Tab-separated table of C-alpha atoms and ligand atoms in Angstrom:
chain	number	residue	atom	x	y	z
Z	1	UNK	CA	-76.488	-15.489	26.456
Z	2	UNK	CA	-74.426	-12.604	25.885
Z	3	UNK	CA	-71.341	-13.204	23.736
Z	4	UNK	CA	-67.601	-11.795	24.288
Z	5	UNK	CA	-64.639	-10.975	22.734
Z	6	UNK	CA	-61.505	-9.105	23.748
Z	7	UNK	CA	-60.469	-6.358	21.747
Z	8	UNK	CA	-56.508	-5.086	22.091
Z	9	UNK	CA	-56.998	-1.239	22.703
Z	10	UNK	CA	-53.970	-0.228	23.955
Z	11	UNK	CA	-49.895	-1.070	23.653
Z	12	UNK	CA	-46.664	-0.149	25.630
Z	13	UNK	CA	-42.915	-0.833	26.215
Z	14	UNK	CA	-40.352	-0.035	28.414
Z	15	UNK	CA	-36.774	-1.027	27.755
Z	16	UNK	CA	-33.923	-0.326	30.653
Z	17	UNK	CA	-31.580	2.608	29.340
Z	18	UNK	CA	-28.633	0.725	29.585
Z	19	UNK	CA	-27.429	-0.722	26.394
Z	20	UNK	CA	-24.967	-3.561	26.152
Z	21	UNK	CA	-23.576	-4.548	22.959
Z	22	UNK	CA	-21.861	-7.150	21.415
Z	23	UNK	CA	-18.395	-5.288	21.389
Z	24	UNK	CA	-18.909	-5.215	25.148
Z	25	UNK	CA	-19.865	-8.428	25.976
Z	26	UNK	CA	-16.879	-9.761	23.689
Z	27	UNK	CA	-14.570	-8.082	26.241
Z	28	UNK	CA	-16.349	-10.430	29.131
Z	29	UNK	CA	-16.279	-13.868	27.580
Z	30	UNK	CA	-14.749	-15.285	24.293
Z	31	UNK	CA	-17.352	-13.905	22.137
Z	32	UNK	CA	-17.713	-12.017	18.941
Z	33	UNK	CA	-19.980	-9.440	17.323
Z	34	UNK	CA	-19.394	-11.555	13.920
Z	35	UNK	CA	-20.657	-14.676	16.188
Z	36	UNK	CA	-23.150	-13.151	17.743
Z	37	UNK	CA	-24.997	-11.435	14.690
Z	38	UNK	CA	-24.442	-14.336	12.587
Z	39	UNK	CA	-25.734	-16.815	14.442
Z	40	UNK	CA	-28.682	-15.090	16.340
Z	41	UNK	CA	-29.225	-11.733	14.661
Z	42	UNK	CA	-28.818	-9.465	18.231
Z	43	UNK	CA	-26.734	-6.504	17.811
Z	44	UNK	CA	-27.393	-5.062	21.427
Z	45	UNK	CA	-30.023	-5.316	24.161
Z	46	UNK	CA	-31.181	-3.136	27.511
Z	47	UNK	CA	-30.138	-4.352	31.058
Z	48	UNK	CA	-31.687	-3.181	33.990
Z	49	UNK	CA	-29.772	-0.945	36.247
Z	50	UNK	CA	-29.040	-2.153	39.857
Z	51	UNK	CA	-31.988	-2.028	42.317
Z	52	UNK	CA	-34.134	-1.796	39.202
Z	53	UNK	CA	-36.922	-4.660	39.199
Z	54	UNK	CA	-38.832	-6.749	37.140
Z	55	UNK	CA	-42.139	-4.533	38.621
Z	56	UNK	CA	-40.248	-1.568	37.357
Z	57	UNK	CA	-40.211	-2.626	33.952
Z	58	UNK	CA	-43.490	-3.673	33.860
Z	59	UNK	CA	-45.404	-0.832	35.593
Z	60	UNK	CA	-43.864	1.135	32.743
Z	61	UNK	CA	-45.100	-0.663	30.233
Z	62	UNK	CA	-48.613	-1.222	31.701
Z	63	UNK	CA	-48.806	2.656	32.377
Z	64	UNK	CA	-48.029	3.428	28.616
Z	65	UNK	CA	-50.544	0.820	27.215
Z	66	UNK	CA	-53.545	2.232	30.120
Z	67	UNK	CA	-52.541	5.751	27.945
Z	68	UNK	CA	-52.480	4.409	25.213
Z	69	UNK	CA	-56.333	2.647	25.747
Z	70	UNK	CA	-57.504	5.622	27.123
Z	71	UNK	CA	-58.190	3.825	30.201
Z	72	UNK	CA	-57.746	4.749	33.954
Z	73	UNK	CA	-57.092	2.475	36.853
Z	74	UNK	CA	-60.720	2.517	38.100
Z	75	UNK	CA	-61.298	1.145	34.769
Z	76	UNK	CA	-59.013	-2.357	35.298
Z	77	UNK	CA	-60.451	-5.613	37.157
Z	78	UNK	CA	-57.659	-7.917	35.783
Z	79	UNK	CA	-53.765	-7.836	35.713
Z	80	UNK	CA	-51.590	-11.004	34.475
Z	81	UNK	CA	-48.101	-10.361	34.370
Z	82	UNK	CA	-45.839	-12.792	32.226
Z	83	UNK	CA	-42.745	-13.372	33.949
Z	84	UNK	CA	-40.074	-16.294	34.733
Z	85	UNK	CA	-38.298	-13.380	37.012
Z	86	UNK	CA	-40.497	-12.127	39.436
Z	87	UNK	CA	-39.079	-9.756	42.169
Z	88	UNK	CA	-39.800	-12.090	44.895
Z	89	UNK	CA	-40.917	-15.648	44.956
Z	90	UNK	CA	-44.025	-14.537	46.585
Z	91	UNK	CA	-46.068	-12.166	46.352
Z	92	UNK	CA	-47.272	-12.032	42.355
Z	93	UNK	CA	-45.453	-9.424	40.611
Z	94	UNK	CA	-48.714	-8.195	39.173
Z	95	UNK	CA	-49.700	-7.125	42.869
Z	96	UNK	CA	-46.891	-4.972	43.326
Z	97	UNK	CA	-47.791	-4.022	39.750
Z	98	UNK	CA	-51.394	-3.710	40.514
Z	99	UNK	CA	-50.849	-1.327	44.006
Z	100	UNK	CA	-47.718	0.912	42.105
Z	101	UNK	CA	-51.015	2.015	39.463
Z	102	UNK	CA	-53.536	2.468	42.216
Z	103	UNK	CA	-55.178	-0.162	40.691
Z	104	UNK	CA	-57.795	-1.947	43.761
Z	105	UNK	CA	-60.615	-3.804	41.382
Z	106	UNK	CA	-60.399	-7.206	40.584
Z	107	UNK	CA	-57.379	-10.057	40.320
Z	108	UNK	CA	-53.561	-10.033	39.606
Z	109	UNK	CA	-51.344	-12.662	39.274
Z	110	UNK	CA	-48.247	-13.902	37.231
Z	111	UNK	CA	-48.344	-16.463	35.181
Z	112	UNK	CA	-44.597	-18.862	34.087
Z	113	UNK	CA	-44.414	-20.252	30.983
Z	114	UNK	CA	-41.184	-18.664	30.448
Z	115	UNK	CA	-40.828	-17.183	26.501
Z	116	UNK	CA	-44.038	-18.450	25.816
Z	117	UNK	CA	-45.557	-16.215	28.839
Z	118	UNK	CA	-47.448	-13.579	26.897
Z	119	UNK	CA	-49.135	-15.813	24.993
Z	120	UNK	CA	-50.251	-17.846	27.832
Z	121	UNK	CA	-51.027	-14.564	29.713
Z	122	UNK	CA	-53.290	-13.032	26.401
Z	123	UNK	CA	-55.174	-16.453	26.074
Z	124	UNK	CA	-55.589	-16.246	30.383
Z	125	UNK	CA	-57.114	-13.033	29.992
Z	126	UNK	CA	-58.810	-13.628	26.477
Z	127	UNK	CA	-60.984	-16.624	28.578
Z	128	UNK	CA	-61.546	-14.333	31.359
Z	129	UNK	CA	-63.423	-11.314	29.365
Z	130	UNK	CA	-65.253	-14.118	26.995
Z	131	UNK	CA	-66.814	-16.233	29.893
Z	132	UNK	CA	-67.893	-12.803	30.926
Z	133	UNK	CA	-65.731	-12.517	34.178
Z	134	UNK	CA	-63.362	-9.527	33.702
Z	135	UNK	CA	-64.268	-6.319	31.404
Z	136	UNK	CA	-61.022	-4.525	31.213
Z	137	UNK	CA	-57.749	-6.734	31.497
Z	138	UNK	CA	-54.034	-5.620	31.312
Z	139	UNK	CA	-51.745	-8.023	30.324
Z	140	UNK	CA	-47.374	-7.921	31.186
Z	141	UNK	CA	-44.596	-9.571	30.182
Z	142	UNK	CA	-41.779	-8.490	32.323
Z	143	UNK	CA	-38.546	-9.500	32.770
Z	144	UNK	CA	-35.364	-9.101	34.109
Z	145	UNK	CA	-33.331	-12.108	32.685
Z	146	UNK	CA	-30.048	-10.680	33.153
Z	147	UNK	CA	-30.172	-11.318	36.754
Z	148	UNK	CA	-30.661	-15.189	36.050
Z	149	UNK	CA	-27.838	-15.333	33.275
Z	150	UNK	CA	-24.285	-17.013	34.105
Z	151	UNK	CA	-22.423	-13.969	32.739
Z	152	UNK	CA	-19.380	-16.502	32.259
Z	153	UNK	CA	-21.569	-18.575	30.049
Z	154	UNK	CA	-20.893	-17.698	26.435
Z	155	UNK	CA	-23.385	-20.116	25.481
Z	156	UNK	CA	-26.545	-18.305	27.131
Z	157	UNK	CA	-25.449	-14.579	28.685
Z	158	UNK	CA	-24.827	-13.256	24.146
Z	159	UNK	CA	-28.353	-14.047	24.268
Z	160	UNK	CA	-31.280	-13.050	26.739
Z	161	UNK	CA	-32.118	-9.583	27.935
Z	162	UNK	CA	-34.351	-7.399	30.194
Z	163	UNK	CA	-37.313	-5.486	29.088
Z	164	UNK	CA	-41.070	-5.213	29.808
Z	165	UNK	CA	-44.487	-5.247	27.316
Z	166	UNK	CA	-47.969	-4.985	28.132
Z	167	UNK	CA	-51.514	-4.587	26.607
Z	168	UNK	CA	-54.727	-3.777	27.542
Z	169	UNK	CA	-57.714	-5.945	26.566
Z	170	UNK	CA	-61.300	-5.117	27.027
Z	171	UNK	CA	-64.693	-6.571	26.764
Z	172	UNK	CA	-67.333	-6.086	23.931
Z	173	UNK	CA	-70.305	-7.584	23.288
Z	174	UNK	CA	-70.503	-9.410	20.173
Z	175	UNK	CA	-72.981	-11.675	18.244
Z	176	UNK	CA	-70.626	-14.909	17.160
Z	177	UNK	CA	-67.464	-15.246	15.613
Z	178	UNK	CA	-66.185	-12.992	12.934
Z	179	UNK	CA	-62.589	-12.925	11.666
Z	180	UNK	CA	-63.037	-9.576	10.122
Z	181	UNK	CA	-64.246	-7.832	13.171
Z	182	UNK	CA	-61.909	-6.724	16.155
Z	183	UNK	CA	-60.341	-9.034	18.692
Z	184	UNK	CA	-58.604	-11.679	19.980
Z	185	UNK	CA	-59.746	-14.243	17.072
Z	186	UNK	CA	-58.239	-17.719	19.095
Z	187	UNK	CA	-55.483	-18.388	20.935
Z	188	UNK	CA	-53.357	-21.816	20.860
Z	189	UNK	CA	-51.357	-23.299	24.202
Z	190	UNK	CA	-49.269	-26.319	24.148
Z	191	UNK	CA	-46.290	-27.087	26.530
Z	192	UNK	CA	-44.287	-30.855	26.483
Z	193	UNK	CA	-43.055	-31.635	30.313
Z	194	UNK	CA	-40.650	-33.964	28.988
Z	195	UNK	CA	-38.025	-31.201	27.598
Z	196	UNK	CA	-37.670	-29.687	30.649
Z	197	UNK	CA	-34.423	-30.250	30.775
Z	198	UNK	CA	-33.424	-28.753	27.548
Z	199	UNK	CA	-34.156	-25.101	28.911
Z	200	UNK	CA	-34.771	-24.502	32.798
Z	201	UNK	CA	-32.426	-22.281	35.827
Z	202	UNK	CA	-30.378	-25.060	37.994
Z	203	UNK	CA	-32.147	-23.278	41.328
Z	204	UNK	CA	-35.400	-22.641	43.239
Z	205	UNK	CA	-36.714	-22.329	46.377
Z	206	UNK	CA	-37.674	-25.664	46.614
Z	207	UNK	CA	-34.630	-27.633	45.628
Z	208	UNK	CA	-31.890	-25.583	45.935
Z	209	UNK	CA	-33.259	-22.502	47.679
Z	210	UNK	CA	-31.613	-20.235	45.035
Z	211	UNK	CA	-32.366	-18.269	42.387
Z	212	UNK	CA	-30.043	-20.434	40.012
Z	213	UNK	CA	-28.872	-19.714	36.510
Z	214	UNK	CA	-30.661	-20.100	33.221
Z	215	UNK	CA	-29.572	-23.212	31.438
Z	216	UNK	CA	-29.984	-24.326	27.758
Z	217	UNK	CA	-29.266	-26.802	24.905
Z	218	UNK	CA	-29.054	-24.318	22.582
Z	219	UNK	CA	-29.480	-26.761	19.128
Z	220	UNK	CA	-31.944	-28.851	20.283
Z	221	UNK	CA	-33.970	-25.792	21.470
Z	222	UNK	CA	-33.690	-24.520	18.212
Z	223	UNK	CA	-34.959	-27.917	16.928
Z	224	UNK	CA	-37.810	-27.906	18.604
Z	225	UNK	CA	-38.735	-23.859	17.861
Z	226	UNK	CA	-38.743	-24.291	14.228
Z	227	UNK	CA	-41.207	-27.467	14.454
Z	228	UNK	CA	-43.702	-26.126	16.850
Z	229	UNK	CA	-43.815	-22.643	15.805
Z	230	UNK	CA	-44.201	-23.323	12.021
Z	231	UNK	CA	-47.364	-25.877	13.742
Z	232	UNK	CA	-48.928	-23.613	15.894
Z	233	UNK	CA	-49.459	-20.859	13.454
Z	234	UNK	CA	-51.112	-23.347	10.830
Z	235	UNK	CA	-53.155	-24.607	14.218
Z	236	UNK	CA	-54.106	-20.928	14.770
Z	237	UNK	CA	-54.732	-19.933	11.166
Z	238	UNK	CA	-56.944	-23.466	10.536
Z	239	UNK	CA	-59.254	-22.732	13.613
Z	240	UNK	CA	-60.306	-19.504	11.643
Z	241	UNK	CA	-60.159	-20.724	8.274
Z	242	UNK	CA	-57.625	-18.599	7.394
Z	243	UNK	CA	-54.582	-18.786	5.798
Z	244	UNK	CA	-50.691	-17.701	5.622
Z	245	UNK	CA	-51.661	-15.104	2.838
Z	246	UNK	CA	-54.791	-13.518	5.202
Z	247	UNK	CA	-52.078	-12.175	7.673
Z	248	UNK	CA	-51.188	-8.774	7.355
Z	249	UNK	CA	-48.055	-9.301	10.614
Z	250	UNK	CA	-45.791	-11.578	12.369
Z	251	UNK	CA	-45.234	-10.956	15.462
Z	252	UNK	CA	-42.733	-13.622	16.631
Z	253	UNK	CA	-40.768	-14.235	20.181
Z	254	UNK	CA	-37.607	-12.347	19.163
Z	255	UNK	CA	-35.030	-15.654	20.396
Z	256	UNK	CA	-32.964	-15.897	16.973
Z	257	UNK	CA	-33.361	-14.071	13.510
Z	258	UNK	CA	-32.545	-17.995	12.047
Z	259	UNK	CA	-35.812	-19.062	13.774
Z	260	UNK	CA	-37.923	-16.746	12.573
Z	261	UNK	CA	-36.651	-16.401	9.089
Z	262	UNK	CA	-36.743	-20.130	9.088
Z	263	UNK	CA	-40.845	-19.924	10.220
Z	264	UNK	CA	-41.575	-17.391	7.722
Z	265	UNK	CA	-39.866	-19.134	4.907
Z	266	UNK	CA	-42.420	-22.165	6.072
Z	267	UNK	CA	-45.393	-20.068	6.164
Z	268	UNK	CA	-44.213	-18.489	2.918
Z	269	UNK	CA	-44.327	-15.329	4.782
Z	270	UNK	CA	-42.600	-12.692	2.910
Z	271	UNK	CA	-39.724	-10.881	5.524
Z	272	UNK	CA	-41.591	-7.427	4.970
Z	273	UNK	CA	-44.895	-9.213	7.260
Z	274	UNK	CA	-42.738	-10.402	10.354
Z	275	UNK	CA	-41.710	-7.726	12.844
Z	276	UNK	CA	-38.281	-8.304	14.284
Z	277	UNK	CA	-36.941	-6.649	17.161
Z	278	UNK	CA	-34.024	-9.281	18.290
Z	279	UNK	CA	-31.454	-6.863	16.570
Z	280	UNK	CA	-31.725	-4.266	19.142
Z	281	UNK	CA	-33.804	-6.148	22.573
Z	282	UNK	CA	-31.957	-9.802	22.389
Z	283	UNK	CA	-34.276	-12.284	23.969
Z	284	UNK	CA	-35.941	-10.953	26.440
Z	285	UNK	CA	-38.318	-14.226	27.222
Z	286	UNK	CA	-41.965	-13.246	27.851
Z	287	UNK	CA	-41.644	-9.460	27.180
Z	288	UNK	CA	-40.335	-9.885	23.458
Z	289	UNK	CA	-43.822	-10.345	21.701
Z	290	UNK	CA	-45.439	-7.252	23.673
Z	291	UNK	CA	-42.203	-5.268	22.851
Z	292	UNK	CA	-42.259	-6.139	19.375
Z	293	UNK	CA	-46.123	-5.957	19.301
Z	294	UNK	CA	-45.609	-2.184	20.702
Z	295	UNK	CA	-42.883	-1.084	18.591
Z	296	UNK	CA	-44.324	-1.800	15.850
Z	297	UNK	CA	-47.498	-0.186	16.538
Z	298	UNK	CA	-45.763	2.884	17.674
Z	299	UNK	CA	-44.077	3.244	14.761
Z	300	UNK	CA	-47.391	2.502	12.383
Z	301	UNK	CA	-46.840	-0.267	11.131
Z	302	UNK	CA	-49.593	-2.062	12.494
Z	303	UNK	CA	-52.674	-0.705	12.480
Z	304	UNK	CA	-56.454	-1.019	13.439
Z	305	UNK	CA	-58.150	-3.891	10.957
Z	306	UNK	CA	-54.593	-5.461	10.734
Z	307	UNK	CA	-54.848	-9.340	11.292
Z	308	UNK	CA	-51.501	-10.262	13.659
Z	309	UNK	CA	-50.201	-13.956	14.231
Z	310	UNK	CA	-48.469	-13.324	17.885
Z	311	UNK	CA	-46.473	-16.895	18.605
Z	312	UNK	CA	-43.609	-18.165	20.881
Z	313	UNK	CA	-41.867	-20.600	22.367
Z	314	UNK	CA	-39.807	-21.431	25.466
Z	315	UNK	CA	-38.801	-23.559	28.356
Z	316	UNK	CA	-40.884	-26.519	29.603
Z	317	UNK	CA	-41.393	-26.481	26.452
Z	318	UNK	CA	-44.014	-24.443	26.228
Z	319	UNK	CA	-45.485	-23.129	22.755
Z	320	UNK	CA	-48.399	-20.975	21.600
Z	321	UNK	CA	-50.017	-18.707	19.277
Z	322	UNK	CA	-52.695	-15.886	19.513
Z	323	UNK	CA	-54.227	-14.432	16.239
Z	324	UNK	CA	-55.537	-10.709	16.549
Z	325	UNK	CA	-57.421	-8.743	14.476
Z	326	UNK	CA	-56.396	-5.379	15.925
Y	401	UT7	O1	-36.364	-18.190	24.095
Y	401	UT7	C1	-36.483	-19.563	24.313
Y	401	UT7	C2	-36.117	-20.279	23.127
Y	401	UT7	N1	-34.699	-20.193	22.904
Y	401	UT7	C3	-34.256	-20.314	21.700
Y	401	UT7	O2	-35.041	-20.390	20.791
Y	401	UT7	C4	-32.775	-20.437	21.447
Y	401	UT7	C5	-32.564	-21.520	20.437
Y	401	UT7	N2	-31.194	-21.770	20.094
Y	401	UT7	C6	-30.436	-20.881	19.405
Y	401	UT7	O3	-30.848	-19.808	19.131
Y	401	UT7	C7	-29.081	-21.340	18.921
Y	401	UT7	O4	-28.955	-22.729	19.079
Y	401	UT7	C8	-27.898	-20.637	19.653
Y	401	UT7	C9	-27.828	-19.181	19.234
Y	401	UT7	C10	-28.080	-20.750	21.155
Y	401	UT7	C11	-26.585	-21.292	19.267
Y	401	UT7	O5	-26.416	-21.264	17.841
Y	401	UT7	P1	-25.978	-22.602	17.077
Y	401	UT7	O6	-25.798	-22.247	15.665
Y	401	UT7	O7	-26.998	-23.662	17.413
Y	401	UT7	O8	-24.573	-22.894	17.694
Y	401	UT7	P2	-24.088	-24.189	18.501
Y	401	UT7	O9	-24.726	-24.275	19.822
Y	401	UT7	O10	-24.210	-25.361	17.581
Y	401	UT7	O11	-22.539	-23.855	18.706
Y	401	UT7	C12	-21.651	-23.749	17.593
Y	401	UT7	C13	-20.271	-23.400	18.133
Y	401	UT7	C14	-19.841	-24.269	19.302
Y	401	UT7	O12	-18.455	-24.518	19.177
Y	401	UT7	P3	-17.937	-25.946	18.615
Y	401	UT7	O13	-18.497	-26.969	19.563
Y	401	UT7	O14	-18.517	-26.049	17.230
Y	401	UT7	O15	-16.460	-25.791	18.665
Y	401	UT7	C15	-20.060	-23.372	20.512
Y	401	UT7	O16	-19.205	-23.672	21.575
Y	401	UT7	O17	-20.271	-22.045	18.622
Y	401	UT7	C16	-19.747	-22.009	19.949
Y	401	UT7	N3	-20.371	-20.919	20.679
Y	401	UT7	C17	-19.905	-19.672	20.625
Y	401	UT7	N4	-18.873	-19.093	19.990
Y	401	UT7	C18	-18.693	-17.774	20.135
Y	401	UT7	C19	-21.451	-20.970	21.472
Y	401	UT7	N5	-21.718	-19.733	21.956
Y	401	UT7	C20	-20.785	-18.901	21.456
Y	401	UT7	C21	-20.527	-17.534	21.570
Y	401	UT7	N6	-19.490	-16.999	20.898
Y	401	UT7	N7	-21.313	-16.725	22.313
């Protein structure tokens, strides 16, 4: 029986142009830039401009990591898009994703496990290509969270973002399981129904037949993060007998420089190994590991043969971890 594995080929971003800082957002609720960067390490983050959609962001992305791959639309027979805000209720994003790139092959759907999307939407696709079903998969995160915030909510509206991440994932044929060759090595989901209430939007279509606003115990969120992440990766880096020290990259969910300084300092990660983009994107829930993941493959710090710990964490609670040998 033929044997696959998915190997990451391709990476892309797209961030709104408009840039909101902390200055600004201190002139909308009582707020500071001292509060703000001491407490969660964001300086500024993108927000979408009006009319501009969560399919926006992510066709972006997905159409910088296709040309990044090399790849064409012919070439795709899977999209799953990451997102907690999709355009509509119904349809999928990823259709309106999948028909904006010409793209007719194969399945698209989204996929909610809110912060913790891309990593539920890599492993998705990862089991896909390795029971042999899909060849060439992209995978989004998307979001536009700022159209879910309570902008007179000081507690939650310093702190999410919009933005969009994708990457492209395709089959090879391999002979058994290698952690030095290419590929999607494991990937690790959790979730725990019984926090839901810690971190969820007071609406929906079927109880209050609104969108609703995002709502969040902050500290006990934060609780949890630090627990399960620090977990996850050790789950991820035991399945491959691997270790802390193997890892050349962090790639965390960019929610709060506290949690992932806090992570690293368990993993006895050295800062210079974890990529951190909350400075400059905020939180932007399922599109902050992709963004990350991009940026810092743009700007060459990762490269091919680098072995990257991808984790994150969010509301339902949902947790998970992907290692990567890129
Ligand atoms: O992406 C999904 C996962 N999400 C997360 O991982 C988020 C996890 N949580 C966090 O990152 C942090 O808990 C927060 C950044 C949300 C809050 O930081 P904290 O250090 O836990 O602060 P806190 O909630 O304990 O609040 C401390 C104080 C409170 O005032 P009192 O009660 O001490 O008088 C808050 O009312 O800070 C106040 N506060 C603010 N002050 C100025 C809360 N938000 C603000 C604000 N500006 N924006």
């Amino acid at each position: 029986m033929s044997i696959f594995r998915s190997i990451l080929t391709g990476t892309g971003a797209y961030l709104p142009d408009r840039v909101l800082t902390n200055a600004e957002l201190a002139t909308k609720v009582d707020t500071s830039d001292a509060w703000i960067q001491e407490r969660t390490g964001i300086k500024s983050r993108h927000i979408a401009a009006d009319g501009q959609l969560t399919s926006d962001l992510a066709i972006a992305a997905a159409r910088a990591a296709m040309d990044s791959a090399g790849i064409s639309a012919a070439d795709v027979d899977l999209i799953v898009q990451a997102t907690a805000t999709p355009d509509q209720t119904f349809p999928a994003t990823a259709t309106r994703v999948q028909a904006a790139l010409g793209i007719t092959r194969g399945a698209a759907f989204d996929i909610q496990a809110v912060c913790s999307g891309f990593v539920y939407a890599l492993a998705t696709a990862d089991n896909f290509i390795r029971a042999g079903q899909s060849k060439c998969a992209l995978v989004i995160g998307a979001e536009t969270f700022s159209r879910i915030l309570d902008w007179t909510d000081r507690t939650t509206c310093v702190l999410f973002a919009d933005g969009a991440g994708a990457v492209v994932l395709q089959a090879e044929a391999a002979s058994g399981h290698d952690s030095n060759s290419r590929g999607v090595l494991s990937t690790h989901l959790h979730a725990d129904g019984r926090c839901n209430d810690l971190l969820y939007v007071d609406g929906g279509p079927s109880s209050t037949q609104t969108v609703g606003h995002l709502r969040m115990a902050g500290r006990e969120v934060f609780r949890h993060a630090v627990t399960n992440l620090a977990a996850v990766t050790h789950e991820a880096l035991a399945a491959n007998g691997l270790s802390a020290a193997d890892l050349d990259w962090i790639v965390p969910h960019q929610a709060n420089i506290r949690i992932i300084d806090t992570t690293a300092r368990k993993l006895g990660l050295s800062p210079d190994k974890v990529v951190t983009t909350v400075d400059h994107h905020g939180n932007t829930s399922a599109a902050s590991v992709p963004l990350a993941l991009a940026e810092a493959v743009a700007d060459g710090r990762i490269r091919r043969g680098d072995l990257v710990l991808m984790e994150a964490m969010g509301g339902g609670f949902t947790w998970g971890a992907a290692l990567v040998r890129m």
